PDB file of C-alpha atoms in Angstrom:
ATOM      1  CA  UNK A 714     102.050 118.371 103.190  1.00 50.00           C
ATOM      2  CA  UNK A 715      99.382 119.413  99.743  1.00 51.00           C
ATOM      3  CA  UNK A 716      96.028 119.854 100.724  1.00 44.00           C
ATOM      4  CA  UNK A 717      94.346 116.946  99.180  1.00 44.00           C
ATOM      5  CA  UNK A 718      96.871 114.348 101.043  1.00 48.00           C
ATOM      6  CA  UNK A 719      96.354 116.098 104.317  1.00 41.00           C
ATOM      7  CA  UNK A 720      92.364 115.574 103.605  1.00 43.00           C
ATOM      8  CA  UNK A 721      92.823 111.970 102.280  1.00 45.00           C
ATOM      9  CA  UNK A 722      94.922 111.195 105.772  1.00 46.00           C
ATOM     10  CA  UNK A 723      92.522 112.972 107.997  1.00 42.00           C
ATOM     11  CA  UNK A 724      89.444 110.612 106.282  1.00 44.00           C
ATOM     12  CA  UNK A 725      92.005 107.802 106.766  1.00 46.00           C
ATOM     13  CA  UNK A 726      93.028 108.758 110.448  1.00 44.00           C
ATOM     14  CA  UNK A 727      89.226 108.649 111.167  1.00 43.00           C
ATOM     15  CA  UNK A 728      88.046 105.463 109.553  1.00 44.00           C
ATOM     16  CA  UNK A 729      90.788 103.740 111.417  1.00 44.00           C
ATOM     17  CA  UNK A 730      89.438 105.630 114.560  1.00 43.00           C
ATOM     18  CA  UNK A 731      85.923 104.321 113.780  1.00 41.00           C
ATOM     19  CA  UNK A 732      85.172 101.398 116.424  1.00 38.00           C
ATOM     20  CA  UNK A 733      85.064  97.847 115.234  1.00 40.00           C
ATOM     21  CA  UNK A 734      82.213  96.708 113.786  1.00 41.00           C
ATOM     22  CA  UNK A 735      81.817  93.421 115.489  1.00 39.00           C
ATOM     23  CA  UNK A 736      79.072  95.190 117.359  1.00 38.00           C
ATOM     24  CA  UNK A 737      80.378  93.646 120.902  1.00 36.00           C
ATOM     25  CA  UNK A 738      80.660  89.803 119.788  1.00 39.00           C
ATOM     26  CA  UNK A 739      83.129  87.837 120.648  1.00 46.00           C
ATOM     27  CA  UNK A 740      85.682  87.541 117.854  1.00 57.00           C
ATOM     28  CA  UNK A 741      85.902  84.625 115.955  1.00 70.00           C
ATOM     29  CA  UNK A 742      89.653  82.513 116.268  1.00 83.00           C
ATOM     30  CA  UNK A 743      90.872  83.160 113.532  1.00 85.00           C
ATOM     31  CA  UNK A 744      94.796  82.048 114.043  1.00 86.00           C
ATOM     32  CA  UNK A 745      97.154  81.144 117.005  1.00 83.00           C
ATOM     33  CA  UNK A 746      97.724  84.620 116.711  1.00 88.00           C
ATOM     34  CA  UNK A 747      95.300  87.719 116.502  1.00 91.00           C
ATOM     35  CA  UNK A 748      94.420  91.313 117.415  1.00 92.00           C
ATOM     36  CA  UNK A 749      91.120  93.594 117.203  1.00 91.00           C
ATOM     37  CA  UNK A 750      92.732  96.958 116.424  1.00 90.00           C
ATOM     38  CA  UNK A 751      90.352 100.171 115.989  1.00 83.00           C
ATOM     39  CA  UNK A 752      88.028 100.242 112.543  1.00 82.00           C
ATOM     40  CA  UNK A 753      87.391  96.502 112.691  1.00 85.00           C
ATOM     41  CA  UNK A 754      90.839  95.582 111.563  1.00 94.00           C
ATOM     42  CA  UNK A 755      91.861  91.986 113.128  1.00 94.00           C
ATOM     43  CA  UNK A 756      95.896  91.627 112.846  1.00 96.00           C
ATOM     44  CA  UNK A 757      96.414  88.045 112.657  1.00 95.00           C
ATOM     45  CA  UNK A 758      99.190  84.711 111.987  1.00 94.00           C
ATOM     46  CA  UNK A 759      98.476  82.600 109.451  1.00 94.00           C
ATOM     47  CA  UNK A 760      94.796  81.725 109.596  1.00 94.00           C
ATOM     48  CA  UNK A 761      93.000  78.788 110.233  1.00 91.00           C
ATOM     49  CA  UNK A 762      91.327  77.202 107.213  1.00 89.00           C
ATOM     50  CA  UNK A 763      88.190  76.160 108.752  1.00 89.00           C
ATOM     51  CA  UNK A 764      87.814  79.850 110.490  1.00 91.00           C
ATOM     52  CA  UNK A 765      87.031  81.335 106.555  1.00 93.00           C
ATOM     53  CA  UNK A 766      84.073  79.286 106.593  1.00 93.00           C
ATOM     54  CA  UNK A 767      82.337  81.190 109.513  1.00 93.00           C
ATOM     55  CA  UNK A 768      83.316  84.352 107.732  1.00 94.00           C
ATOM     56  CA  UNK A 769      80.846  86.751 106.474  1.00 93.00           C
ATOM     57  CA  UNK A 770      81.646  87.357 102.963  1.00 94.00           C
ATOM     58  CA  UNK A 771      79.892  90.108 102.493  1.00 93.00           C
ATOM     59  CA  UNK A 772      81.631  92.486 104.926  1.00 94.00           C
ATOM     60  CA  UNK A 773      85.033  91.058 105.065  1.00 95.00           C
ATOM     61  CA  UNK A 774      88.137  91.503 103.467  1.00 96.00           C
ATOM     62  CA  UNK A 775      91.203  88.969 103.748  1.00 97.00           C
ATOM     63  CA  UNK A 776      94.724  90.911 103.254  1.00 98.00           C
ATOM     64  CA  UNK A 777      97.121  88.373 103.220  1.00 98.00           C
ATOM     65  CA  UNK A 778     101.038  89.895 103.541  1.00 98.00           C
ATOM     66  CA  UNK A 779     102.385  86.298 103.119  1.00 97.00           C
ATOM     67  CA  UNK A 780     104.804  85.807 100.109  1.00 96.00           C
ATOM     68  CA  UNK A 781     103.508  83.164  97.759  1.00 95.00           C
ATOM     69  CA  UNK A 782     106.122  80.688  99.497  1.00 94.00           C
ATOM     70  CA  UNK A 783     104.411  80.451 102.632  1.00 94.00           C
ATOM     71  CA  UNK A 784     101.245  78.983 101.035  1.00 88.00           C
ATOM     72  CA  UNK A 785      99.100  82.244  99.835  1.00 95.00           C
ATOM     73  CA  UNK A 786      97.388  80.038  96.340  1.00 95.00           C
ATOM     74  CA  UNK A 787      95.795  78.030  98.903  1.00 94.00           C
ATOM     75  CA  UNK A 788      94.305  80.500 100.894  1.00 95.00           C
ATOM     76  CA  UNK A 789      93.250  82.817  97.792  1.00 96.00           C
ATOM     77  CA  UNK A 790      91.797  79.492  96.553  1.00 96.00           C
ATOM     78  CA  UNK A 791      89.279  78.897  99.514  1.00 95.00           C
ATOM     79  CA  UNK A 792      88.766  81.945  99.759  1.00 96.00           C
ATOM     80  CA  UNK A 793      87.559  82.139  96.187  1.00 96.00           C
ATOM     81  CA  UNK A 794      85.293  79.125  96.880  1.00 96.00           C
ATOM     82  CA  UNK A 795      83.628  80.721 100.118  1.00 96.00           C
ATOM     83  CA  UNK A 796      83.650  84.038  97.989  1.00 96.00           C
ATOM     84  CA  UNK A 797      85.660  86.127 100.375  1.00 96.00           C
ATOM     85  CA  UNK A 798      87.516  89.068  98.995  1.00 96.00           C
ATOM     86  CA  UNK A 799      90.964  88.695  99.084  1.00 97.00           C
ATOM     87  CA  UNK A 800      94.264  90.642  97.928  1.00 97.00           C
ATOM     88  CA  UNK A 801      97.861  89.542  98.279  1.00 97.00           C
ATOM     89  CA  UNK A 802     100.303  92.410  99.187  1.00 97.00           C
ATOM     90  CA  UNK A 803     103.388  90.430  99.968  1.00 97.00           C
ATOM     91  CA  UNK A 804     105.823  91.693 102.597  1.00 96.00           C
ATOM     92  CA  UNK A 805     109.184  90.267 102.811  1.00 92.00           C
ATOM     93  CA  UNK A 806     111.149  90.475 106.133  1.00 90.00           C
ATOM     94  CA  UNK A 807     111.132  93.090 108.754  1.00 92.00           C
ATOM     95  CA  UNK A 808     111.222  96.280 106.485  1.00 92.00           C
ATOM     96  CA  UNK A 809     108.518  99.427 105.428  1.00 96.00           C
ATOM     97  CA  UNK A 810     108.397  99.912 102.369  1.00 95.00           C
ATOM     98  CA  UNK A 811     106.087 103.253 101.594  1.00 95.00           C
ATOM     99  CA  UNK A 812     104.431 101.877  98.371  1.00 96.00           C
ATOM    100  CA  UNK A 813     102.987  99.278 100.789  1.00 97.00           C
ATOM    101  CA  UNK A 814     102.292 101.576 103.302  1.00 96.00           C
ATOM    102  CA  UNK A 815      99.996 103.709 100.575  1.00 96.00           C
ATOM    103  CA  UNK A 816      98.529 100.814  99.101  1.00 97.00           C
ATOM    104  CA  UNK A 817      97.077  99.202 102.343  1.00 97.00           C
ATOM    105  CA  UNK A 818      95.940 102.422 103.736  1.00 96.00           C
ATOM    106  CA  UNK A 819      94.069 102.523 100.109  1.00 96.00           C
ATOM    107  CA  UNK A 820      92.515  99.194 100.894  1.00 96.00           C
ATOM    108  CA  UNK A 821      91.594 100.078 104.510  1.00 95.00           C
ATOM    109  CA  UNK A 822      90.104 103.441 102.949  1.00 94.00           C
ATOM    110  CA  UNK A 823      88.187 101.747 100.584  1.00 95.00           C
ATOM    111  CA  UNK A 824      86.842  99.124 102.460  1.00 93.00           C
ATOM    112  CA  UNK A 825      85.664 101.427 105.448  1.00 91.00           C
ATOM    113  CA  UNK A 826      83.071  99.616 107.385  1.00 90.00           C
ATOM    114  CA  UNK A 827      83.854  96.140 106.721  1.00 92.00           C
ATOM    115  CA  UNK A 828      85.845  93.156 108.505  1.00 93.00           C
ATOM    116  CA  UNK A 829      89.130  93.143 107.336  1.00 96.00           C
ATOM    117  CA  UNK A 830      91.796  90.694 107.913  1.00 96.00           C
ATOM    118  CA  UNK A 831      95.256  91.546 108.049  1.00 97.00           C
ATOM    119  CA  UNK A 832      97.373  88.767 108.418  1.00 97.00           C
ATOM    120  CA  UNK A 833     100.980  87.136 107.694  1.00 96.00           C
ATOM    121  CA  UNK A 834     102.402  84.011 109.448  1.00 95.00           C
ATOM    122  CA  UNK A 835     102.947  85.364 112.427  1.00 94.00           C
ATOM    123  CA  UNK A 836     101.200  88.988 112.570  1.00 94.00           C
ATOM    124  CA  UNK A 837     104.480  90.367 113.256  1.00 96.00           C
ATOM    125  CA  UNK A 838     104.512  91.849 109.317  1.00 97.00           C
ATOM    126  CA  UNK A 839     100.780  92.228 109.994  1.00 96.00           C
ATOM    127  CA  UNK A 840     100.700  94.352 113.062  1.00 96.00           C
ATOM    128  CA  UNK A 841     104.506  96.378 111.394  1.00 97.00           C
ATOM    129  CA  UNK A 842     102.587  97.409 108.208  1.00 97.00           C
ATOM    130  CA  UNK A 843      99.431  98.593 109.980  1.00 96.00           C
ATOM    131  CA  UNK A 844     101.272 100.399 112.785  1.00 96.00           C
ATOM    132  CA  UNK A 845     103.036 102.147 109.532  1.00 96.00           C
ATOM    133  CA  UNK A 846      99.717 103.255 108.286  1.00 96.00           C
ATOM    134  CA  UNK A 847      98.762 104.490 111.767  1.00 95.00           C
ATOM    135  CA  UNK A 848     101.930 106.323 111.738  1.00 95.00           C
ATOM    136  CA  UNK A 849     101.815 107.944 108.300  1.00 92.00           C
ATOM    137  CA  UNK A 850      97.826 109.254 109.486  1.00 92.00           C
ATOM    138  CA  UNK A 851      99.548 111.084 112.257  1.00 92.00           C
ATOM    139  CA  UNK A 852      99.077 108.657 115.418  1.00 93.00           C
ATOM    140  CA  UNK A 853     101.862 108.720 117.966  1.00 95.00           C
ATOM    141  CA  UNK A 854     104.647 106.424 117.669  1.00 95.00           C
ATOM    142  CA  UNK A 855     104.034 105.511 121.633  1.00 94.00           C
ATOM    143  CA  UNK A 856     100.242 105.209 120.972  1.00 94.00           C
ATOM    144  CA  UNK A 857     101.123 102.268 117.847  1.00 94.00           C
ATOM    145  CA  UNK A 858     103.679 100.459 119.786  1.00 93.00           C
ATOM    146  CA  UNK A 859     101.271 100.301 122.652  1.00 92.00           C
ATOM    147  CA  UNK A 860      98.547  99.209 119.925  1.00 89.00           C
ATOM    148  CA  UNK A 861     100.114  96.219 118.643  1.00 90.00           C
ATOM    149  CA  UNK A 862     102.188  95.057 121.338  1.00 89.00           C
ATOM    150  CA  UNK A 863     100.096  92.159 121.757  1.00 89.00           C
ATOM    151  CA  UNK A 864     101.122  90.869 118.267  1.00 90.00           C
ATOM    152  CA  UNK A 865     104.652  92.044 117.645  1.00 92.00           C
ATOM    153  CA  UNK A 866     106.296  90.795 119.324  1.00 89.00           C
ATOM    154  CA  UNK A 867     110.123  90.243 117.095  1.00 92.00           C
ATOM    155  CA  UNK A 868     112.763  93.294 117.563  1.00 93.00           C
ATOM    156  CA  UNK A 869     113.069  93.273 113.431  1.00 94.00           C
ATOM    157  CA  UNK A 870     109.566  94.712 113.241  1.00 94.00           C
ATOM    158  CA  UNK A 871     109.380  96.793 116.165  1.00 94.00           C
ATOM    159  CA  UNK A 872     112.401  98.635 114.607  1.00 94.00           C
ATOM    160  CA  UNK A 873     111.163  98.957 111.388  1.00 95.00           C
ATOM    161  CA  UNK A 874     108.173 100.631 112.559  1.00 96.00           C
ATOM    162  CA  UNK A 875     110.349 103.175 115.379  1.00 95.00           C
ATOM    163  CA  UNK A 876     112.459 103.708 111.987  1.00 95.00           C
ATOM    164  CA  UNK A 877     109.572 104.390 109.705  1.00 95.00           C
ATOM    165  CA  UNK A 878     108.421 106.700 112.721  1.00 95.00           C
ATOM    166  CA  UNK A 879     112.008 108.716 112.649  1.00 94.00           C
ATOM    167  CA  UNK A 880     111.829 108.886 108.489  1.00 92.00           C
ATOM    168  CA  UNK A 881     108.130 110.342 108.534  1.00 89.00           C
ATOM    169  CA  UNK A 882     109.204 112.553 111.469  1.00 88.00           C
ATOM    170  CA  UNK A 883     111.987 113.564 109.216  1.00 88.00           C
ATOM    171  CA  UNK A 884     109.839 113.938 106.281  1.00 85.00           C
ATOM    172  CA  UNK A 885     107.308 116.088 107.769  1.00 79.00           C
ATOM    173  CA  UNK A 886     110.122 118.318 109.233  1.00 76.00           C
ATOM    174  CA  UNK A 887     110.358 122.099 108.817  1.00 76.00           C
ATOM    175  CA  UNK A 888     113.105 122.747 106.296  1.00 67.00           C
ATOM    176  CA  UNK A 889     116.045 124.788 108.396  1.00 63.00           C
ATOM    177  CA  UNK A 890     115.248 128.238 108.170  1.00 59.00           C
ATOM    178  CA  UNK A 891     111.744 127.774 106.768  1.00 56.00           C
ATOM    179  CA  UNK A 892     108.464 126.486 107.843  1.00 52.00           C
ATOM    180  CA  UNK A 893     105.816 123.427 107.282  1.00 50.00           C
ATOM    181  CA  UNK A 894     103.871 125.521 104.852  1.00 49.00           C
ATOM    182  CA  UNK A 895     106.977 127.205 103.431  1.00 46.00           C
ATOM    183  CA  UNK A 896     107.921 123.255 102.557  1.00 44.00           C
ATOM    184  CA  UNK A 897     105.051 122.304 100.674  1.00 46.00           C
ATOM    185  CA  UNK A 898     104.895 125.873  97.948  1.00 38.00           C
TER     186      UNK A 898
END
């Protein structure tokens, strides 16, 4: 792993480990399915359109993992009307794309200190992709699964997280006869 990538992951891990910025306030009911996780991130299912109006436009970023066929246009328009920052990062199905993990990690790092709502239709894809970011940052699989167990309730996303963890472990394992340091040279 390059030194720059190591420090970027260390910074990301630190940012994601910060307590939520809600200041102890009760979370706003955004969705039928929602879960507060470290770093001021809320994982959720489909957002209640009326709840959007209660969000602080200066502090909130909505990251929508639904595909356009699932109604992203209406939410994007509502967010724009309310002055909320909105990004669509469509995730189709229960598979983890490393490019999407990198993109989400970048969005989370760039928006440290803001309240981030990461959602899909049911919360499963949100939990799955958030889990992949945590794994990428070095969090152990059992801790990641424990953190998202209240929202990720389907085998497909859980298996995708386990597979991603295995791929991460294989990618970072020392080559036969070498060391982890040698593999970066």
